[in-house]
Amino acid sequence: MFKKLFSKKESVEQLLAPINGQVIKIEDVPDPVFSGKMMGDGIAIFPEEGLVVSPIDAEVIQVFHTKHALGLRTKNGIELLIHIGLETVNLKGEGFEVHVAEGQRVKAGDKLVTFDIDFLKSNAPSIVTPIVVTNGELVEKLEKTNNTQATINDTEIMSVYLK
């Protein structure tokens, strides 16, 4: 009886690829805020097309007014940031279309944002898209994919083990 009461239940959140493209290590993102994990730990993907879907069932907790990034919270409280491209805040929303609103519940694979990939390639320093866990204090362990290619709603990119 006491074993059941006091045993620690392991919780894990598995994130699927929100973007089709090449997977890179967060440490290799050409921006010190992301490569230095100042926003949190995670991975990044070089998009092959202009579509971002939800990597997990979650609630949309933030949609940046410049449409270049959004925040999600999973049922277990893990908060994710998906940041499309680098320095794309400077585009002031041009080239992006958001398909969700703050407070909306989404399922893995639901469309979040579409963007004009050619416009971003021409107007941003990089289209690399970091996907980071922003509340790492809840994380016991983060396992990242060894895959070099990500397929939307198919490739598992990270397993987040909760404390």
Short mmCIF file of N, CA and C in Angstrom, two decimals:
data_model
loop_
_atom_site.label_atom_id
_atom_site.label_comp_id
_atom_site.label_asym_id
_atom_site.label_seq_id
_atom_site.Cartn_x
_atom_site.Cartn_y
_atom_site.Cartn_z
N MET A 1 0.81 -1.18 0.00
CA MET A 1 0.00 0.00 0.00
C MET A 1 0.86 1.27 0.00
N PHE A 2 1.88 1.32 0.90
CA PHE A 2 2.73 2.51 0.97
C PHE A 2 3.53 2.70 -0.32
N LYS A 3 3.89 1.60 -0.94
CA LYS A 3 4.64 1.69 -2.18
C LYS A 3 3.82 2.43 -3.24
N LYS A 4 2.53 2.13 -3.32
CA LYS A 4 1.66 2.80 -4.28
C LYS A 4 1.50 4.28 -3.93
N LEU A 5 1.40 4.58 -2.65
CA LEU A 5 1.21 5.97 -2.23
C LEU A 5 2.43 6.85 -2.49
N PHE A 6 3.61 6.29 -2.28
CA PHE A 6 4.82 7.09 -2.34
C PHE A 6 5.70 6.85 -3.56
N SER A 7 5.31 5.94 -4.42
CA SER A 7 6.13 5.70 -5.60
C SER A 7 5.93 6.84 -6.59
N LYS A 8 7.01 7.19 -7.26
CA LYS A 8 6.98 8.29 -8.21
C LYS A 8 6.51 7.76 -9.56
N LYS A 9 5.45 8.36 -10.06
CA LYS A 9 4.93 7.99 -11.37
C LYS A 9 5.71 8.76 -12.42
N GLU A 10 6.29 8.04 -13.37
CA GLU A 10 7.06 8.71 -14.41
C GLU A 10 6.11 9.21 -15.49
N SER A 11 6.21 10.49 -15.78
CA SER A 11 5.41 11.08 -16.84
C SER A 11 6.35 11.49 -17.97
N VAL A 12 5.92 11.23 -19.18
CA VAL A 12 6.72 11.60 -20.35
C VAL A 12 5.80 12.20 -21.40
N GLU A 13 6.29 13.26 -22.01
CA GLU A 13 5.58 13.92 -23.12
C GLU A 13 6.41 13.65 -24.37
N GLN A 14 5.77 13.13 -25.41
CA GLN A 14 6.49 12.85 -26.65
C GLN A 14 6.04 13.84 -27.73
N LEU A 15 7.02 14.55 -28.26
CA LEU A 15 6.74 15.59 -29.24
C LEU A 15 7.05 15.08 -30.64
N LEU A 16 6.09 15.28 -31.53
CA LEU A 16 6.27 14.92 -32.93
C LEU A 16 6.75 16.15 -33.71
N ALA A 17 7.33 15.91 -34.86
CA ALA A 17 7.85 17.02 -35.67
C ALA A 17 6.73 17.96 -36.08
N PRO A 18 6.90 19.26 -35.79
CA PRO A 18 5.91 20.23 -36.23
C PRO A 18 6.18 20.77 -37.64
N ILE A 19 7.33 20.37 -38.21
CA ILE A 19 7.78 20.90 -39.50
C ILE A 19 8.50 19.79 -40.25
N ASN A 20 8.35 19.75 -41.56
CA ASN A 20 9.16 18.87 -42.40
C ASN A 20 10.50 19.55 -42.64
N GLY A 21 11.59 18.81 -42.42
CA GLY A 21 12.89 19.41 -42.69
C GLY A 21 14.04 18.70 -42.01
N GLN A 22 15.20 19.35 -42.09
CA GLN A 22 16.44 18.80 -41.53
C GLN A 22 16.55 19.17 -40.07
N VAL A 23 16.80 18.17 -39.22
CA VAL A 23 16.95 18.38 -37.78
C VAL A 23 18.39 18.79 -37.48
N ILE A 24 18.54 19.80 -36.64
CA ILE A 24 19.87 20.19 -36.16
C ILE A 24 19.83 20.34 -34.64
N LYS A 25 21.00 20.27 -34.04
CA LYS A 25 21.10 20.45 -32.59
C LYS A 25 20.84 21.91 -32.25
N ILE A 26 20.23 22.14 -31.11
CA ILE A 26 19.97 23.51 -30.67
C ILE A 26 21.28 24.28 -30.52
N GLU A 27 22.34 23.58 -30.15
CA GLU A 27 23.66 24.22 -29.98
C GLU A 27 24.21 24.73 -31.31
N ASP A 28 23.69 24.23 -32.43
CA ASP A 28 24.17 24.63 -33.75
C ASP A 28 23.34 25.74 -34.40
N VAL A 29 22.33 26.24 -33.69
CA VAL A 29 21.52 27.35 -34.20
C VAL A 29 22.38 28.61 -34.20
N PRO A 30 22.44 29.32 -35.33
CA PRO A 30 23.31 30.50 -35.42
C PRO A 30 22.74 31.74 -34.73
N ASP A 31 22.34 31.57 -33.47
CA ASP A 31 21.84 32.67 -32.65
C ASP A 31 22.15 32.29 -31.21
N PRO A 32 22.93 33.12 -30.49
CA PRO A 32 23.37 32.76 -29.14
C PRO A 32 22.23 32.60 -28.13
N VAL A 33 21.10 33.25 -28.36
CA VAL A 33 19.96 33.10 -27.45
C VAL A 33 19.46 31.65 -27.48
N PHE A 34 19.42 31.05 -28.67
CA PHE A 34 18.96 29.66 -28.79
C PHE A 34 20.10 28.68 -28.57
N SER A 35 21.25 28.90 -29.20
CA SER A 35 22.36 27.94 -29.05
C SER A 35 22.87 27.89 -27.62
N GLY A 36 22.75 29.00 -26.89
CA GLY A 36 23.15 29.05 -25.50
C GLY A 36 22.05 28.59 -24.55
N LYS A 37 20.93 28.15 -25.11
CA LYS A 37 19.78 27.62 -24.36
C LYS A 37 19.21 28.63 -23.37
N MET A 38 19.31 29.92 -23.71
CA MET A 38 18.76 30.96 -22.84
C MET A 38 17.24 30.91 -22.78
N MET A 39 16.63 30.46 -23.85
CA MET A 39 15.16 30.33 -23.89
C MET A 39 14.72 28.95 -23.39
N GLY A 40 15.66 27.99 -23.40
CA GLY A 40 15.36 26.63 -23.00
C GLY A 40 16.07 25.65 -23.91
N ASP A 41 15.96 24.38 -23.58
CA ASP A 41 16.61 23.33 -24.36
C ASP A 41 15.61 22.78 -25.38
N GLY A 42 16.13 22.21 -26.44
CA GLY A 42 15.28 21.63 -27.46
C GLY A 42 16.07 21.24 -28.69
N ILE A 43 15.43 21.38 -29.84
CA ILE A 43 16.08 21.10 -31.12
C ILE A 43 15.67 22.20 -32.10
N ALA A 44 16.17 22.11 -33.32
CA ALA A 44 15.76 23.04 -34.36
C ALA A 44 15.60 22.27 -35.66
N ILE A 45 14.81 22.83 -36.56
CA ILE A 45 14.56 22.20 -37.86
C ILE A 45 14.69 23.27 -38.94
N PHE A 46 15.41 22.94 -40.03
CA PHE A 46 15.43 23.77 -41.22
C PHE A 46 14.21 23.37 -42.05
N PRO A 47 13.21 24.23 -42.15
CA PRO A 47 11.98 23.86 -42.86
C PRO A 47 12.20 23.63 -44.35
N GLU A 48 11.44 22.68 -44.89
CA GLU A 48 11.44 22.42 -46.33
C GLU A 48 10.20 23.03 -46.98
N GLU A 49 9.23 23.42 -46.15
CA GLU A 49 8.01 24.05 -46.65
C GLU A 49 7.46 24.96 -45.55
N GLY A 50 6.51 25.79 -45.90
CA GLY A 50 6.00 26.79 -44.97
C GLY A 50 4.80 26.36 -44.16
N LEU A 51 4.92 25.27 -43.44
CA LEU A 51 3.83 24.77 -42.62
C LEU A 51 4.36 24.35 -41.26
N VAL A 52 3.66 24.82 -40.20
CA VAL A 52 3.97 24.42 -38.82
C VAL A 52 2.69 23.85 -38.22
N VAL A 53 2.79 22.64 -37.67
CA VAL A 53 1.65 22.00 -37.00
C VAL A 53 2.00 21.79 -35.53
N SER A 54 0.99 21.47 -34.75
CA SER A 54 1.24 21.22 -33.34
C SER A 54 1.99 19.89 -33.16
N PRO A 55 3.05 19.89 -32.34
CA PRO A 55 3.81 18.67 -32.11
C PRO A 55 3.17 17.73 -31.08
N ILE A 56 2.07 18.21 -30.43
CA ILE A 56 1.47 17.46 -29.33
C ILE A 56 0.10 18.06 -29.04
N ASP A 57 -0.76 17.32 -28.36
CA ASP A 57 -2.01 17.89 -27.88
C ASP A 57 -1.66 18.95 -26.84
N ALA A 58 -2.21 20.16 -27.00
CA ALA A 58 -1.81 21.25 -26.12
C ALA A 58 -2.81 22.40 -26.19
N GLU A 59 -2.53 23.41 -25.37
CA GLU A 59 -3.27 24.66 -25.42
C GLU A 59 -2.34 25.73 -25.97
N VAL A 60 -2.84 26.56 -26.84
CA VAL A 60 -2.06 27.68 -27.36
C VAL A 60 -2.07 28.75 -26.26
N ILE A 61 -0.89 29.05 -25.71
CA ILE A 61 -0.83 30.02 -24.62
C ILE A 61 -0.30 31.38 -25.06
N GLN A 62 0.33 31.42 -26.22
CA GLN A 62 0.80 32.71 -26.72
C GLN A 62 0.94 32.66 -28.23
N VAL A 63 0.42 33.69 -28.88
CA VAL A 63 0.65 33.92 -30.30
C VAL A 63 1.26 35.31 -30.39
N PHE A 64 2.51 35.37 -30.82
CA PHE A 64 3.19 36.66 -30.91
C PHE A 64 2.49 37.52 -31.96
N HIS A 65 2.32 38.81 -31.67
CA HIS A 65 1.60 39.69 -32.60
C HIS A 65 2.30 39.79 -33.95
N THR A 66 3.59 39.44 -33.99
CA THR A 66 4.34 39.43 -35.24
C THR A 66 4.26 38.08 -35.95
N LYS A 67 3.50 37.17 -35.40
CA LYS A 67 3.14 35.89 -36.01
C LYS A 67 4.31 34.93 -36.25
N HIS A 68 5.51 35.28 -35.83
CA HIS A 68 6.70 34.47 -36.10
C HIS A 68 6.95 33.38 -35.05
N ALA A 69 6.19 33.40 -33.97
CA ALA A 69 6.42 32.44 -32.90
C ALA A 69 5.13 32.23 -32.11
N LEU A 70 5.06 31.07 -31.46
CA LEU A 70 3.92 30.81 -30.58
C LEU A 70 4.33 29.87 -29.47
N GLY A 71 3.54 29.94 -28.41
CA GLY A 71 3.78 29.11 -27.24
C GLY A 71 2.64 28.14 -27.03
N LEU A 72 2.99 26.93 -26.58
CA LEU A 72 2.02 25.87 -26.30
C LEU A 72 2.25 25.35 -24.89
N ARG A 73 1.19 24.85 -24.25
CA ARG A 73 1.31 24.19 -22.95
C ARG A 73 0.62 22.84 -23.04
N THR A 74 1.35 21.77 -22.69
CA THR A 74 0.80 20.42 -22.73
C THR A 74 -0.02 20.14 -21.49
N LYS A 75 -0.72 19.03 -21.49
CA LYS A 75 -1.59 18.67 -20.35
C LYS A 75 -0.79 18.52 -19.06
N ASN A 76 0.48 18.17 -19.16
CA ASN A 76 1.32 18.02 -17.97
C ASN A 76 2.09 19.29 -17.62
N GLY A 77 1.80 20.38 -18.33
CA GLY A 77 2.39 21.66 -17.97
C GLY A 77 3.67 22.05 -18.69
N ILE A 78 4.14 21.21 -19.61
CA ILE A 78 5.35 21.56 -20.35
C ILE A 78 5.01 22.69 -21.32
N GLU A 79 5.83 23.74 -21.31
CA GLU A 79 5.61 24.88 -22.19
C GLU A 79 6.65 24.86 -23.31
N LEU A 80 6.16 25.01 -24.52
CA LEU A 80 7.00 24.95 -25.72
C LEU A 80 6.95 26.27 -26.46
N LEU A 81 8.07 26.63 -27.04
CA LEU A 81 8.15 27.77 -27.93
C LEU A 81 8.55 27.24 -29.30
N ILE A 82 7.78 27.61 -30.31
CA ILE A 82 8.15 27.32 -31.70
C ILE A 82 8.43 28.68 -32.32
N HIS A 83 9.68 28.91 -32.71
CA HIS A 83 10.13 30.20 -33.21
C HIS A 83 10.55 30.04 -34.67
N ILE A 84 9.75 30.54 -35.59
CA ILE A 84 9.97 30.33 -37.02
C ILE A 84 11.02 31.31 -37.54
N GLY A 85 12.19 30.79 -37.88
CA GLY A 85 13.27 31.61 -38.39
C GLY A 85 13.95 32.42 -37.30
N LEU A 86 15.04 33.08 -37.68
CA LEU A 86 15.80 33.91 -36.75
C LEU A 86 15.62 35.38 -37.13
N GLU A 87 15.43 36.21 -36.12
CA GLU A 87 15.21 37.64 -36.29
C GLU A 87 13.98 37.94 -37.16
N THR A 88 13.05 37.00 -37.20
CA THR A 88 11.84 37.16 -38.00
C THR A 88 10.84 38.10 -37.33
N VAL A 89 11.07 38.45 -36.08
CA VAL A 89 10.24 39.46 -35.42
C VAL A 89 10.30 40.76 -36.22
N ASN A 90 11.43 41.02 -36.86
CA ASN A 90 11.62 42.25 -37.64
C ASN A 90 10.73 42.31 -38.88
N LEU A 91 10.15 41.19 -39.28
CA LEU A 91 9.27 41.17 -40.46
C LEU A 91 7.88 41.69 -40.13
N LYS A 92 7.61 41.89 -38.83
CA LYS A 92 6.35 42.47 -38.36
C LYS A 92 5.11 41.72 -38.88
N GLY A 93 5.24 40.42 -38.98
CA GLY A 93 4.10 39.59 -39.38
C GLY A 93 4.01 39.31 -40.86
N GLU A 94 4.76 40.04 -41.68
CA GLU A 94 4.70 39.82 -43.12
C GLU A 94 5.25 38.44 -43.47
N GLY A 95 4.52 37.73 -44.29
CA GLY A 95 4.93 36.40 -44.72
C GLY A 95 4.39 35.27 -43.85
N PHE A 96 3.65 35.62 -42.78
CA PHE A 96 3.11 34.62 -41.86
C PHE A 96 1.59 34.68 -41.82
N GLU A 97 0.95 33.52 -41.64
CA GLU A 97 -0.48 33.46 -41.39
C GLU A 97 -0.71 32.50 -40.22
N VAL A 98 -1.31 33.01 -39.16
CA VAL A 98 -1.58 32.20 -37.97
C VAL A 98 -2.99 31.61 -38.09
N HIS A 99 -3.13 30.34 -37.74
CA HIS A 99 -4.40 29.63 -37.88
C HIS A 99 -5.04 29.25 -36.54
N VAL A 100 -4.46 29.75 -35.44
CA VAL A 100 -4.97 29.45 -34.10
C VAL A 100 -5.02 30.73 -33.27
N ALA A 101 -5.69 30.65 -32.13
CA ALA A 101 -5.78 31.80 -31.22
C ALA A 101 -5.36 31.37 -29.82
N GLU A 102 -4.93 32.34 -29.02
CA GLU A 102 -4.59 32.05 -27.63
C GLU A 102 -5.79 31.46 -26.93
N GLY A 103 -5.53 30.43 -26.12
CA GLY A 103 -6.60 29.75 -25.39
C GLY A 103 -7.19 28.57 -26.14
N GLN A 104 -6.87 28.45 -27.40
CA GLN A 104 -7.40 27.35 -28.21
C GLN A 104 -6.68 26.04 -27.89
N ARG A 105 -7.43 24.96 -27.85
CA ARG A 105 -6.85 23.62 -27.68
C ARG A 105 -6.57 23.05 -29.06
N VAL A 106 -5.41 22.43 -29.20
CA VAL A 106 -5.02 21.83 -30.47
C VAL A 106 -4.59 20.39 -30.24
N LYS A 107 -4.70 19.60 -31.27
CA LYS A 107 -4.24 18.21 -31.26
C LYS A 107 -2.95 18.13 -32.08
N ALA A 108 -2.15 17.11 -31.82
CA ALA A 108 -0.94 16.88 -32.61
C ALA A 108 -1.34 16.81 -34.08
N GLY A 109 -0.64 17.59 -34.90
CA GLY A 109 -0.90 17.60 -36.33
C GLY A 109 -1.80 18.74 -36.79
N ASP A 110 -2.45 19.46 -35.84
CA ASP A 110 -3.29 20.60 -36.23
C ASP A 110 -2.42 21.73 -36.77
N LYS A 111 -2.90 22.39 -37.82
CA LYS A 111 -2.17 23.50 -38.44
C LYS A 111 -2.13 24.69 -37.48
N LEU A 112 -0.90 25.21 -37.25
CA LEU A 112 -0.71 26.36 -36.37
C LEU A 112 -0.42 27.63 -37.18
N VAL A 113 0.59 27.53 -38.05
CA VAL A 113 1.06 28.68 -38.81
C VAL A 113 1.46 28.21 -40.21
N THR A 114 1.17 29.04 -41.20
CA THR A 114 1.76 28.84 -42.53
C THR A 114 2.61 30.09 -42.79
N PHE A 115 3.66 29.91 -43.59
CA PHE A 115 4.54 31.04 -43.90
C PHE A 115 5.10 30.89 -45.30
N ASP A 116 5.46 32.02 -45.86
CA ASP A 116 6.04 32.08 -47.19
C ASP A 116 7.54 31.81 -47.05
N ILE A 117 7.93 30.58 -47.30
CA ILE A 117 9.32 30.17 -47.07
C ILE A 117 10.30 30.95 -47.94
N ASP A 118 9.92 31.25 -49.17
CA ASP A 118 10.81 32.01 -50.05
C ASP A 118 10.99 33.44 -49.54
N PHE A 119 9.91 34.04 -49.05
CA PHE A 119 9.99 35.39 -48.48
C PHE A 119 10.92 35.39 -47.27
N LEU A 120 10.78 34.39 -46.40
CA LEU A 120 11.65 34.31 -45.23
C LEU A 120 13.10 34.11 -45.62
N LYS A 121 13.35 33.24 -46.61
CA LYS A 121 14.73 33.01 -47.05
C LYS A 121 15.36 34.32 -47.55
N SER A 122 14.55 35.17 -48.17
CA SER A 122 15.06 36.42 -48.72
C SER A 122 15.16 37.54 -47.70
N ASN A 123 14.41 37.45 -46.61
CA ASN A 123 14.29 38.59 -45.69
C ASN A 123 14.70 38.33 -44.24
N ALA A 124 15.11 37.12 -43.93
CA ALA A 124 15.54 36.79 -42.56
C ALA A 124 16.95 36.20 -42.62
N PRO A 125 17.72 36.37 -41.56
CA PRO A 125 19.08 35.80 -41.55
C PRO A 125 19.10 34.27 -41.70
N SER A 126 18.04 33.61 -41.19
CA SER A 126 17.96 32.15 -41.28
C SER A 126 16.51 31.73 -41.11
N ILE A 127 16.15 30.61 -41.75
CA ILE A 127 14.81 30.07 -41.57
C ILE A 127 14.80 28.94 -40.54
N VAL A 128 15.95 28.64 -39.93
CA VAL A 128 16.01 27.59 -38.92
C VAL A 128 14.97 27.89 -37.84
N THR A 129 14.27 26.84 -37.42
CA THR A 129 13.15 27.00 -36.49
C THR A 129 13.40 26.22 -35.21
N PRO A 130 13.77 26.92 -34.13
CA PRO A 130 13.95 26.26 -32.84
C PRO A 130 12.62 25.85 -32.22
N ILE A 131 12.62 24.69 -31.60
CA ILE A 131 11.49 24.19 -30.81
C ILE A 131 12.06 23.90 -29.44
N VAL A 132 11.70 24.73 -28.44
CA VAL A 132 12.33 24.62 -27.13
C VAL A 132 11.31 24.49 -26.01
N VAL A 133 11.75 23.79 -24.95
CA VAL A 133 10.98 23.70 -23.72
C VAL A 133 11.40 24.91 -22.88
N THR A 134 10.45 25.80 -22.60
CA THR A 134 10.81 27.05 -21.92
C THR A 134 10.71 26.98 -20.40
N ASN A 135 10.11 25.91 -19.87
CA ASN A 135 10.06 25.77 -18.41
C ASN A 135 10.80 24.49 -18.00
N GLY A 136 12.09 24.52 -18.24
CA GLY A 136 12.95 23.37 -17.98
C GLY A 136 12.99 22.92 -16.53
N GLU A 137 12.54 23.78 -15.60
CA GLU A 137 12.52 23.38 -14.19
C GLU A 137 11.59 22.21 -13.94
N LEU A 138 10.67 21.93 -14.85
CA LEU A 138 9.77 20.78 -14.71
C LEU A 138 10.34 19.50 -15.32
N VAL A 139 11.49 19.64 -15.98
CA VAL A 139 12.04 18.53 -16.77
C VAL A 139 13.11 17.77 -16.00
N GLU A 140 12.92 16.47 -15.91
CA GLU A 140 13.92 15.57 -15.34
C GLU A 140 14.99 15.25 -16.39
N LYS A 141 14.51 14.94 -17.61
CA LYS A 141 15.41 14.52 -18.68
C LYS A 141 14.75 14.86 -20.01
N LEU A 142 15.58 15.25 -20.98
CA LEU A 142 15.10 15.56 -22.32
C LEU A 142 15.87 14.68 -23.30
N GLU A 143 15.16 13.78 -23.97
CA GLU A 143 15.78 12.93 -24.98
C GLU A 143 15.44 13.48 -26.34
N LYS A 144 16.47 13.74 -27.14
CA LYS A 144 16.27 14.32 -28.47
C LYS A 144 16.50 13.26 -29.54
N THR A 145 15.83 13.44 -30.66
CA THR A 145 15.93 12.50 -31.76
C THR A 145 17.35 12.42 -32.31
N ASN A 146 17.69 11.27 -32.84
CA ASN A 146 18.94 11.09 -33.59
C ASN A 146 18.68 11.21 -35.08
N ASN A 147 17.40 11.33 -35.45
CA ASN A 147 17.06 11.48 -36.86
C ASN A 147 17.61 12.79 -37.40
N THR A 148 18.02 12.79 -38.64
CA THR A 148 18.50 14.01 -39.27
C THR A 148 17.40 14.65 -40.12
N GLN A 149 16.33 13.92 -40.37
CA GLN A 149 15.20 14.41 -41.15
C GLN A 149 13.94 14.28 -40.30
N ALA A 150 13.09 15.29 -40.35
CA ALA A 150 11.84 15.28 -39.60
C ALA A 150 10.66 15.31 -40.57
N THR A 151 9.65 14.49 -40.25
CA THR A 151 8.42 14.47 -41.03
C THR A 151 7.28 14.85 -40.10
N ILE A 152 6.49 15.84 -40.55
CA ILE A 152 5.37 16.34 -39.76
C ILE A 152 4.51 15.21 -39.21
N ASN A 153 4.23 15.32 -37.91
CA ASN A 153 3.30 14.42 -37.21
C ASN A 153 3.69 12.95 -37.31
N ASP A 154 4.97 12.69 -37.60
CA ASP A 154 5.44 11.31 -37.73
C ASP A 154 6.73 11.09 -36.93
N THR A 155 7.73 11.91 -37.18
CA THR A 155 9.02 11.77 -36.51
C THR A 155 8.92 12.27 -35.07
N GLU A 156 9.28 11.41 -34.12
CA GLU A 156 9.35 11.85 -32.72
C GLU A 156 10.65 12.64 -32.56
N ILE A 157 10.51 13.93 -32.20
CA ILE A 157 11.71 14.78 -32.12
C ILE A 157 12.27 14.88 -30.70
N MET A 158 11.38 14.79 -29.68
CA MET A 158 11.84 14.87 -28.30
C MET A 158 10.91 14.09 -27.38
N SER A 159 11.50 13.50 -26.36
CA SER A 159 10.74 12.94 -25.25
C SER A 159 11.13 13.74 -24.02
N VAL A 160 10.11 14.31 -23.37
CA VAL A 160 10.35 15.16 -22.21
C VAL A 160 9.87 14.40 -20.98
N TYR A 161 10.82 14.04 -20.11
CA TYR A 161 10.51 13.32 -18.87
C TYR A 161 10.34 14.35 -17.76
N LEU A 162 9.19 14.30 -17.11
CA LEU A 162 8.87 15.28 -16.07
C LEU A 162 9.41 14.87 -14.73
N LYS A 163 9.73 15.86 -13.90
CA LYS A 163 10.20 15.59 -12.53
C LYS A 163 9.06 15.04 -11.70
#
